[in-house]
C-alpha positions as protocol buffer text, in pm:
chain_id: "A"
residue {
  index: 1
  type: UNK
  ca { x: -161 y: -114 z: -1467 }
}
residue {
  index: 2
  type: UNK
  ca { x: -333 y: -376 z: -1252 }
}
residue {
  index: 3
  type: UNK
  ca { x: -685 y: -319 z: -1117 }
}
residue {
  index: 4
  type: UNK
  ca { x: -549 y: -303 z: -762 }
}
residue {
  index: 5
  type: UNK
  ca { x: -287 y: -40 z: -856 }
}
residue {
  index: 6
  type: UNK
  ca { x: -548 y: 163 z: -1043 }
}
residue {
  index: 7
  type: UNK
  ca { x: -784 y: 170 z: -743 }
}
residue {
  index: 8
  type: UNK
  ca { x: -505 y: 271 z: -508 }
}
residue {
  index: 9
  type: UNK
  ca { x: -401 y: 551 z: -745 }
}
residue {
  index: 10
  type: UNK
  ca { x: -762 y: 666 z: -778 }
}
residue {
  index: 11
  type: UNK
  ca { x: -807 y: 682 z: -403 }
}
residue {
  index: 12
  type: UNK
  ca { x: -485 y: 877 z: -358 }
}
residue {
  index: 13
  type: UNK
  ca { x: -568 y: 1119 z: -640 }
}
residue {
  index: 14
  type: UNK
  ca { x: -918 y: 1197 z: -519 }
}
residue {
  index: 15
  type: UNK
  ca { x: -799 y: 1241 z: -162 }
}
residue {
  index: 16
  type: UNK
  ca { x: -519 y: 1470 z: -279 }
}
residue {
  index: 17
  type: UNK
  ca { x: -771 y: 1709 z: -433 }
}
residue {
  index: 18
  type: UNK
  ca { x: -1000 y: 1689 z: -134 }
}
residue {
  index: 19
  type: UNK
  ca { x: -1311 y: 1582 z: -324 }
}
residue {
  index: 20
  type: UNK
  ca { x: -1485 y: 1463 z: -12 }
}
residue {
  index: 21
  type: UNK
  ca { x: -1794 y: 1538 z: 194 }
}
residue {
  index: 22
  type: UNK
  ca { x: -1716 y: 1626 z: 555 }
}
residue {
  index: 23
  type: UNK
  ca { x: -1901 y: 1449 z: 835 }
}
residue {
  index: 24
  type: UNK
  ca { x: -1775 y: 1673 z: 1117 }
}
residue {
  index: 25
  type: UNK
  ca { x: -1611 y: 1555 z: 1435 }
}
residue {
  index: 26
  type: UNK
  ca { x: -1745 y: 1306 z: 1686 }
}
residue {
  index: 27
  type: UNK
  ca { x: -1842 y: 1478 z: 2011 }
}
residue {
  index: 28
  type: UNK
  ca { x: -1648 y: 1242 z: 2235 }
}
residue {
  index: 29
  type: UNK
  ca { x: -1326 y: 1297 z: 2046 }
}
residue {
  index: 30
  type: UNK
  ca { x: -1374 y: 1672 z: 2020 }
}
residue {
  index: 31
  type: UNK
  ca { x: -1432 y: 1707 z: 2394 }
}
residue {
  index: 32
  type: UNK
  ca { x: -1167 y: 1474 z: 2527 }
}
residue {
  index: 33
  type: UNK
  ca { x: -878 y: 1511 z: 2281 }
}
residue {
  index: 34
  type: UNK
  ca { x: -571 y: 1700 z: 2390 }
}
residue {
  index: 35
  type: UNK
  ca { x: -237 y: 1562 z: 2491 }
}
residue {
  index: 36
  type: UNK
  ca { x: -60 y: 1257 z: 2360 }
}
residue {
  index: 37
  type: UNK
  ca { x: -66 y: 1052 z: 2680 }
}
residue {
  index: 38
  type: UNK
  ca { x: -331 y: 859 z: 2867 }
}
residue {
  index: 39
  type: UNK
  ca { x: -364 y: 879 z: 3242 }
}
residue {
  index: 40
  type: UNK
  ca { x: -250 y: 572 z: 3432 }
}
residue {
  index: 41
  type: UNK
  ca { x: -497 y: 370 z: 3637 }
}
residue {
  index: 42
  type: UNK
  ca { x: -326 y: 495 z: 3953 }
}
residue {
  index: 43
  type: UNK
  ca { x: -423 y: 852 z: 3864 }
}
residue {
  index: 44
  type: UNK
  ca { x: -780 y: 765 z: 3959 }
}
residue {
  index: 45
  type: UNK
  ca { x: -701 y: 624 z: 4306 }
}
residue {
  index: 46
  type: UNK
  ca { x: -804 y: 952 z: 4469 }
}
residue {
  index: 47
  type: UNK
  ca { x: -1166 y: 901 z: 4360 }
}
residue {
  index: 48
  type: UNK
  ca { x: -1315 y: 733 z: 4665 }
}
residue {
  index: 49
  type: UNK
  ca { x: -1639 y: 601 z: 4520 }
}
residue {
  index: 50
  type: UNK
  ca { x: -1590 y: 283 z: 4313 }
}
residue {
  index: 51
  type: UNK
  ca { x: -1875 y: 370 z: 4077 }
}
residue {
  index: 52
  type: UNK
  ca { x: -1747 y: 721 z: 4009 }
}
residue {
  index: 53
  type: UNK
  ca { x: -1393 y: 591 z: 3969 }
}
residue {
  index: 54
  type: UNK
  ca { x: -1514 y: 335 z: 3716 }
}
residue {
  index: 55
  type: UNK
  ca { x: -1694 y: 603 z: 3512 }
}
residue {
  index: 56
  type: UNK
  ca { x: -1390 y: 831 z: 3518 }
}
residue {
  index: 57
  type: UNK
  ca { x: -1164 y: 549 z: 3401 }
}
residue {
  index: 58
  type: UNK
  ca { x: -1394 y: 474 z: 3107 }
}
residue {
  index: 59
  type: UNK
  ca { x: -1404 y: 841 z: 3011 }
}
residue {
  index: 60
  type: UNK
  ca { x: -1024 y: 838 z: 2993 }
}
residue {
  index: 61
  type: UNK
  ca { x: -1028 y: 519 z: 2784 }
}
residue {
  index: 62
  type: UNK
  ca { x: -1283 y: 683 z: 2556 }
}
residue {
  index: 63
  type: UNK
  ca { x: -1013 y: 920 z: 2434 }
}
residue {
  index: 64
  type: UNK
  ca { x: -897 y: 617 z: 2236 }
}
residue {
  index: 65
  type: UNK
  ca { x: -1238 y: 471 z: 2157 }
}
residue {
  index: 66
  type: UNK
  ca { x: -1367 y: 797 z: 2008 }
}
residue {
  index: 67
  type: UNK
  ca { x: -1044 y: 886 z: 1828 }
}
residue {
  index: 68
  type: UNK
  ca { x: -1073 y: 894 z: 1445 }
}
residue {
  index: 69
  type: UNK
  ca { x: -832 y: 598 z: 1414 }
}
residue {
  index: 70
  type: UNK
  ca { x: -1098 y: 386 z: 1586 }
}
residue {
  index: 71
  type: UNK
  ca { x: -1424 y: 563 z: 1510 }
}
residue {
  index: 72
  type: UNK
  ca { x: -1367 y: 560 z: 1131 }
}
residue {
  index: 73
  type: UNK
  ca { x: -1405 y: 182 z: 1133 }
}
residue {
  index: 74
  type: UNK
  ca { x: -1708 y: 193 z: 1366 }
}
residue {
  index: 75
  type: UNK
  ca { x: -1929 y: 406 z: 1136 }
}
residue {
  index: 76
  type: UNK
  ca { x: -2292 y: 495 z: 1185 }
}
residue {
  index: 77
  type: UNK
  ca { x: -2373 y: 325 z: 855 }
}
residue {
  index: 78
  type: UNK
  ca { x: -2208 y: 35 z: 671 }
}
residue {
  index: 79
  type: UNK
  ca { x: -1982 y: 285 z: 496 }
}
residue {
  index: 80
  type: UNK
  ca { x: -1642 y: 364 z: 659 }
}
residue {
  index: 81
  type: UNK
  ca { x: -1512 y: 714 z: 703 }
}
residue {
  index: 82
  type: UNK
  ca { x: -1161 y: 858 z: 672 }
}
residue {
  index: 83
  type: UNK
  ca { x: -935 y: 1127 z: 812 }
}
residue {
  index: 84
  type: UNK
  ca { x: -949 y: 1348 z: 1120 }
}
residue {
  index: 85
  type: UNK
  ca { x: -1275 y: 1503 z: 997 }
}
residue {
  index: 86
  type: UNK
  ca { x: -1420 y: 1156 z: 935 }
}
residue {
  index: 87
  type: UNK
  ca { x: -1528 y: 1228 z: 579 }
}
residue {
  index: 88
  type: UNK
  ca { x: -1680 y: 966 z: 352 }
}
residue {
  index: 89
  type: UNK
  ca { x: -1446 y: 692 z: 235 }
}
residue {
  index: 90
  type: UNK
  ca { x: -1294 y: 761 z: -107 }
}
residue {
  index: 91
  type: UNK
  ca { x: -1386 y: 571 z: -319 }
}
residue {
  index: 92
  type: UNK
  ca { x: -1729 y: 520 z: -165 }
}
residue {
  index: 93
  type: UNK
  ca { x: -1755 y: 179 z: 1 }
}
residue {
  index: 94
  type: UNK
  ca { x: -2072 y: 18 z: 132 }
}
residue {
  index: 95
  type: UNK
  ca { x: -2031 y: -310 z: 319 }
}
residue {
  index: 96
  type: UNK
  ca { x: -2389 y: -433 z: 338 }
}
residue {
  index: 97
  type: UNK
  ca { x: -2348 y: -800 z: 417 }
}
residue {
  index: 98
  type: UNK
  ca { x: -1987 y: -835 z: 523 }
}
residue {
  index: 99
  type: UNK
  ca { x: -1740 y: -643 z: 738 }
}
residue {
  index: 100
  type: UNK
  ca { x: -1483 y: -717 z: 468 }
}
residue {
  index: 101
  type: UNK
  ca { x: -1653 y: -494 z: 211 }
}
residue {
  index: 102
  type: UNK
  ca { x: -1877 y: -545 z: -92 }
}
residue {
  index: 103
  type: UNK
  ca { x: -1836 y: -847 z: -317 }
}
residue {
  index: 104
  type: UNK
  ca { x: -1578 y: -782 z: -586 }
}
residue {
  index: 105
  type: UNK
  ca { x: -1423 y: -487 z: -403 }
}
residue {
  index: 106
  type: UNK
  ca { x: -1340 y: -607 z: -53 }
}
residue {
  index: 107
  type: UNK
  ca { x: -1124 y: -401 z: 182 }
}
residue {
  index: 108
  type: UNK
  ca { x: -818 y: -606 z: 91 }
}
residue {
  index: 109
  type: UNK
  ca { x: -838 y: -482 z: -267 }
}
residue {
  index: 110
  type: UNK
  ca { x: -665 y: -159 z: -162 }
}
residue {
  index: 111
  type: UNK
  ca { x: -566 y: -220 z: 200 }
}
residue {
  index: 112
  type: UNK
  ca { x: -274 y: -459 z: 219 }
}
residue {
  index: 113
  type: UNK
  ca { x: -130 y: -636 z: 525 }
}
residue {
  index: 114
  type: UNK
  ca { x: 68 y: -326 z: 623 }
}
residue {
  index: 115
  type: UNK
  ca { x: 73 y: 51 z: 569 }
}
residue {
  index: 116
  type: UNK
  ca { x: 189 y: 151 z: 223 }
}
residue {
  index: 117
  type: UNK
  ca { x: 352 y: 491 z: 154 }
}
residue {
  index: 118
  type: UNK
  ca { x: 238 y: 702 z: -142 }
}
residue {
  index: 119
  type: UNK
  ca { x: 497 y: 927 z: -303 }
}
residue {
  index: 120
  type: UNK
  ca { x: 389 y: 1275 z: -405 }
}
residue {
  index: 121
  type: UNK
  ca { x: 40 y: 1264 z: -253 }
}
residue {
  index: 122
  type: UNK
  ca { x: -120 y: 1461 z: 29 }
}
residue {
  index: 123
  type: UNK
  ca { x: -256 y: 1129 z: 150 }
}
residue {
  index: 124
  type: UNK
  ca { x: 103 y: 1011 z: 228 }
}
residue {
  index: 125
  type: UNK
  ca { x: 8 y: 648 z: 289 }
}
residue {
  index: 126
  type: UNK
  ca { x: -264 y: 386 z: 252 }
}
residue {
  index: 127
  type: UNK
  ca { x: -335 y: 217 z: 586 }
}
residue {
  index: 128
  type: UNK
  ca { x: -304 y: -157 z: 601 }
}
residue {
  index: 129
  type: UNK
  ca { x: -339 y: -453 z: 832 }
}
residue {
  index: 130
  type: UNK
  ca { x: -379 y: -825 z: 775 }
}
residue {
  index: 131
  type: UNK
  ca { x: -721 y: -809 z: 943 }
}
residue {
  index: 132
  type: UNK
  ca { x: -844 y: -482 z: 789 }
}
residue {
  index: 133
  type: UNK
  ca { x: -1223 y: -467 z: 807 }
}
residue {
  index: 134
  type: UNK
  ca { x: -1519 y: -275 z: 944 }
}
residue {
  index: 135
  type: UNK
  ca { x: -1653 y: -337 z: 1291 }
}
residue {
  index: 136
  type: UNK
  ca { x: -1982 y: -530 z: 1287 }
}
residue {
  index: 137
  type: UNK
  ca { x: -2299 y: -324 z: 1256 }
}
residue {
  index: 138
  type: UNK
  ca { x: -2383 y: -401 z: 1620 }
}
residue {
  index: 139
  type: UNK
  ca { x: -2072 y: -207 z: 1722 }
}
residue {
  index: 140
  type: UNK
  ca { x: -2139 y: 116 z: 1533 }
}
residue {
  index: 141
  type: UNK
  ca { x: -2013 y: 404 z: 1752 }
}
residue {
  index: 142
  type: UNK
  ca { x: -2047 y: 719 z: 1544 }
}
residue {
  index: 143
  type: UNK
  ca { x: -2314 y: 953 z: 1673 }
}
residue {
  index: 144
  type: UNK
  ca { x: -2347 y: 782 z: 2012 }
}
residue {
  index: 145
  type: UNK
  ca { x: -2280 y: 935 z: 2353 }
}
residue {
  index: 146
  type: UNK
  ca { x: -2003 y: 794 z: 2570 }
}
residue {
  index: 147
  type: UNK
  ca { x: -2264 y: 629 z: 2790 }
}
residue {
  index: 148
  type: UNK
  ca { x: -2423 y: 458 z: 2491 }
}
residue {
  index: 149
  type: UNK
  ca { x: -2086 y: 336 z: 2362 }
}
residue {
  index: 150
  type: UNK
  ca { x: -1996 y: 214 z: 2711 }
}
residue {
  index: 151
  type: UNK
  ca { x: -2314 y: 7 z: 2743 }
}
residue {
  index: 152
  type: UNK
  ca { x: -2266 y: -128 z: 2392 }
}
residue {
  index: 153
  type: UNK
  ca { x: -1908 y: -238 z: 2456 }
}
residue {
  index: 154
  type: UNK
  ca { x: -2004 y: -454 z: 2756 }
}
residue {
  index: 155
  type: UNK
  ca { x: -2327 y: -590 z: 2606 }
}
residue {
  index: 156
  type: UNK
  ca { x: -2253 y: -950 z: 2504 }
}
residue {
  index: 157
  type: UNK
  ca { x: -2547 y: -948 z: 2262 }
}
residue {
  index: 158
  type: UNK
  ca { x: -2372 y: -676 z: 2061 }
}
residue {
  index: 159
  type: UNK
  ca { x: -1998 y: -714 z: 2129 }
}
residue {
  index: 160
  type: UNK
  ca { x: -1948 y: -1056 z: 1971 }
}
residue {
  index: 161
  type: UNK
  ca { x: -2041 y: -1241 z: 2292 }
}
residue {
  index: 162
  type: UNK
  ca { x: -1720 y: -1121 z: 2458 }
}
residue {
  index: 163
  type: UNK
  ca { x: -1690 y: -1168 z: 2833 }
}
residue {
  index: 164
  type: UNK
  ca { x: -1495 y: -922 z: 3046 }
}
residue {
  index: 165
  type: UNK
  ca { x: -1185 y: -1139 z: 3003 }
}
residue {
  index: 166
  type: UNK
  ca { x: -1243 y: -1146 z: 2628 }
}
residue {
  index: 167
  type: UNK
  ca { x: -1272 y: -767 z: 2615 }
}
residue {
  index: 168
  type: UNK
  ca { x: -944 y: -726 z: 2801 }
}
residue {
  index: 169
  type: UNK
  ca { x: -771 y: -964 z: 2561 }
}
residue {
  index: 170
  type: UNK
  ca { x: -926 y: -797 z: 2256 }
}
residue {
  index: 171
  type: UNK
  ca { x: -834 y: -444 z: 2361 }
}
residue {
  index: 172
  type: UNK
  ca { x: -487 y: -541 z: 2476 }
}
residue {
  index: 173
  type: UNK
  ca { x: -367 y: -786 z: 2212 }
}
residue {
  index: 174
  type: UNK
  ca { x: -579 y: -756 z: 1896 }
}
residue {
  index: 175
  type: UNK
  ca { x: -353 y: -666 z: 1605 }
}
residue {
  index: 176
  type: UNK
  ca { x: -606 y: -441 z: 1433 }
}
residue {
  index: 177
  type: UNK
  ca { x: -676 y: -252 z: 1756 }
}
residue {
  index: 178
  type: UNK
  ca { x: -301 y: -209 z: 1793 }
}
residue {
  index: 179
  type: UNK
  ca { x: -276 y: -65 z: 1442 }
}
residue {
  index: 180
  type: UNK
  ca { x: -432 y: 256 z: 1574 }
}
residue {
  index: 181
  type: UNK
  ca { x: -98 y: 347 z: 1738 }
}
residue {
  index: 182
  type: UNK
  ca { x: 92 y: 270 z: 1417 }
}
residue {
  index: 183
  type: UNK
  ca { x: -133 y: 425 z: 1152 }
}
residue {
  index: 184
  type: UNK
  ca { x: 124 y: 522 z: 890 }
}
residue {
  index: 185
  type: UNK
  ca { x: 245 y: 860 z: 765 }
}
residue {
  index: 186
  type: UNK
  ca { x: -11 y: 1138 z: 766 }
}
residue {
  index: 187
  type: UNK
  ca { x: -228 y: 1004 z: 1048 }
}
residue {
  index: 188
  type: UNK
  ca { x: -191 y: 1098 z: 1416 }
}
residue {
  index: 189
  type: UNK
  ca { x: -230 y: 811 z: 1660 }
}
residue {
  index: 190
  type: UNK
  ca { x: -464 y: 815 z: 1959 }
}
residue {
  index: 191
  type: UNK
  ca { x: -311 y: 906 z: 2295 }
}
residue {
  index: 192
  type: UNK
  ca { x: -108 y: 663 z: 2502 }
}
residue {
  index: 193
  type: UNK
  ca { x: -38 y: 307 z: 2394 }
}
residue {
  index: 194
  type: UNK
  ca { x: -234 y: -14 z: 2352 }
}
residue {
  index: 195
  type: UNK
  ca { x: -91 y: -139 z: 2682 }
}
residue {
  index: 196
  type: UNK
  ca { x: -208 y: 167 z: 2876 }
}
residue {
  index: 197
  type: UNK
  ca { x: -546 y: 156 z: 2704 }
}
residue {
  index: 198
  type: UNK
  ca { x: -589 y: -211 z: 2795 }
}
residue {
  index: 199
  type: UNK
  ca { x: -495 y: -135 z: 3156 }
}
residue {
  index: 200
  type: UNK
  ca { x: -769 y: 128 z: 3170 }
}
residue {
  index: 201
  type: UNK
  ca { x: -1024 y: -111 z: 3021 }
}
residue {
  index: 202
  type: UNK
  ca { x: -920 y: -375 z: 3276 }
}
residue {
  index: 203
  type: UNK
  ca { x: -957 y: -131 z: 3565 }
}
residue {
  index: 204
  type: UNK
  ca { x: -1294 y: -12 z: 3433 }
}
residue {
  index: 205
  type: UNK
  ca { x: -1425 y: -370 z: 3423 }
}
residue {
  index: 206
  type: UNK
  ca { x: -1281 y: -455 z: 3763 }
}
residue {
  index: 207
  type: UNK
  ca { x: -1454 y: -154 z: 3922 }
}
residue {
  index: 208
  type: UNK
  ca { x: -1796 y: -258 z: 3799 }
}
residue {
  index: 209
  type: UNK
  ca { x: -1790 y: -143 z: 3435 }
}
residue {
  index: 210
  type: UNK
  ca { x: -1995 y: 163 z: 3521 }
}
residue {
  index: 211
  type: UNK
  ca { x: -2099 y: 393 z: 3238 }
}
residue {
  index: 212
  type: UNK
  ca { x: -2103 y: 774 z: 3230 }
}
residue {
  index: 213
  type: UNK
  ca { x: -2427 y: 951 z: 3165 }
}
């Protein structure tokens, strides 16, 4: 058995027996989840004040941002989490100096360019994407309020120097962001679609990028 196959089998076996430490849910996800659709931008037209409309639009977009499919790769530490309860990654991974994982055991060791099914395991599949990696430390979201995440997302000193136009392109076309809606067997996707999410982000930015809280 190759080293890669062994690690994949180990991860599946441990996950199957549930030998994990729970982190609990993220407040934003717990409060805003419910329903498989996102509201359209037009649903906020009735809010007269531009600032309040902008905040409401971001709160709707946050149903994606704070969903486990996204938040697991924006951990509070340099160690990713897994699952709906956002438990510690199995096996334990600590990416100190690189978003691609520790030297000798980078993310691509187990995560291939696409989702891979696992037969006979509770895990059902190993997620995969050609760009699989952690978000940079400056974009850690776990444990933050929606207002804090909002300010972080638009802060060019923390978001990879992305302008408003860059953010719209990233949210709407990035392949790894899009993976969230195609996460493989055993993982529910966030509400809506990448296109609807990008439209909300666009409208939020165009109305002043106001932040809740």
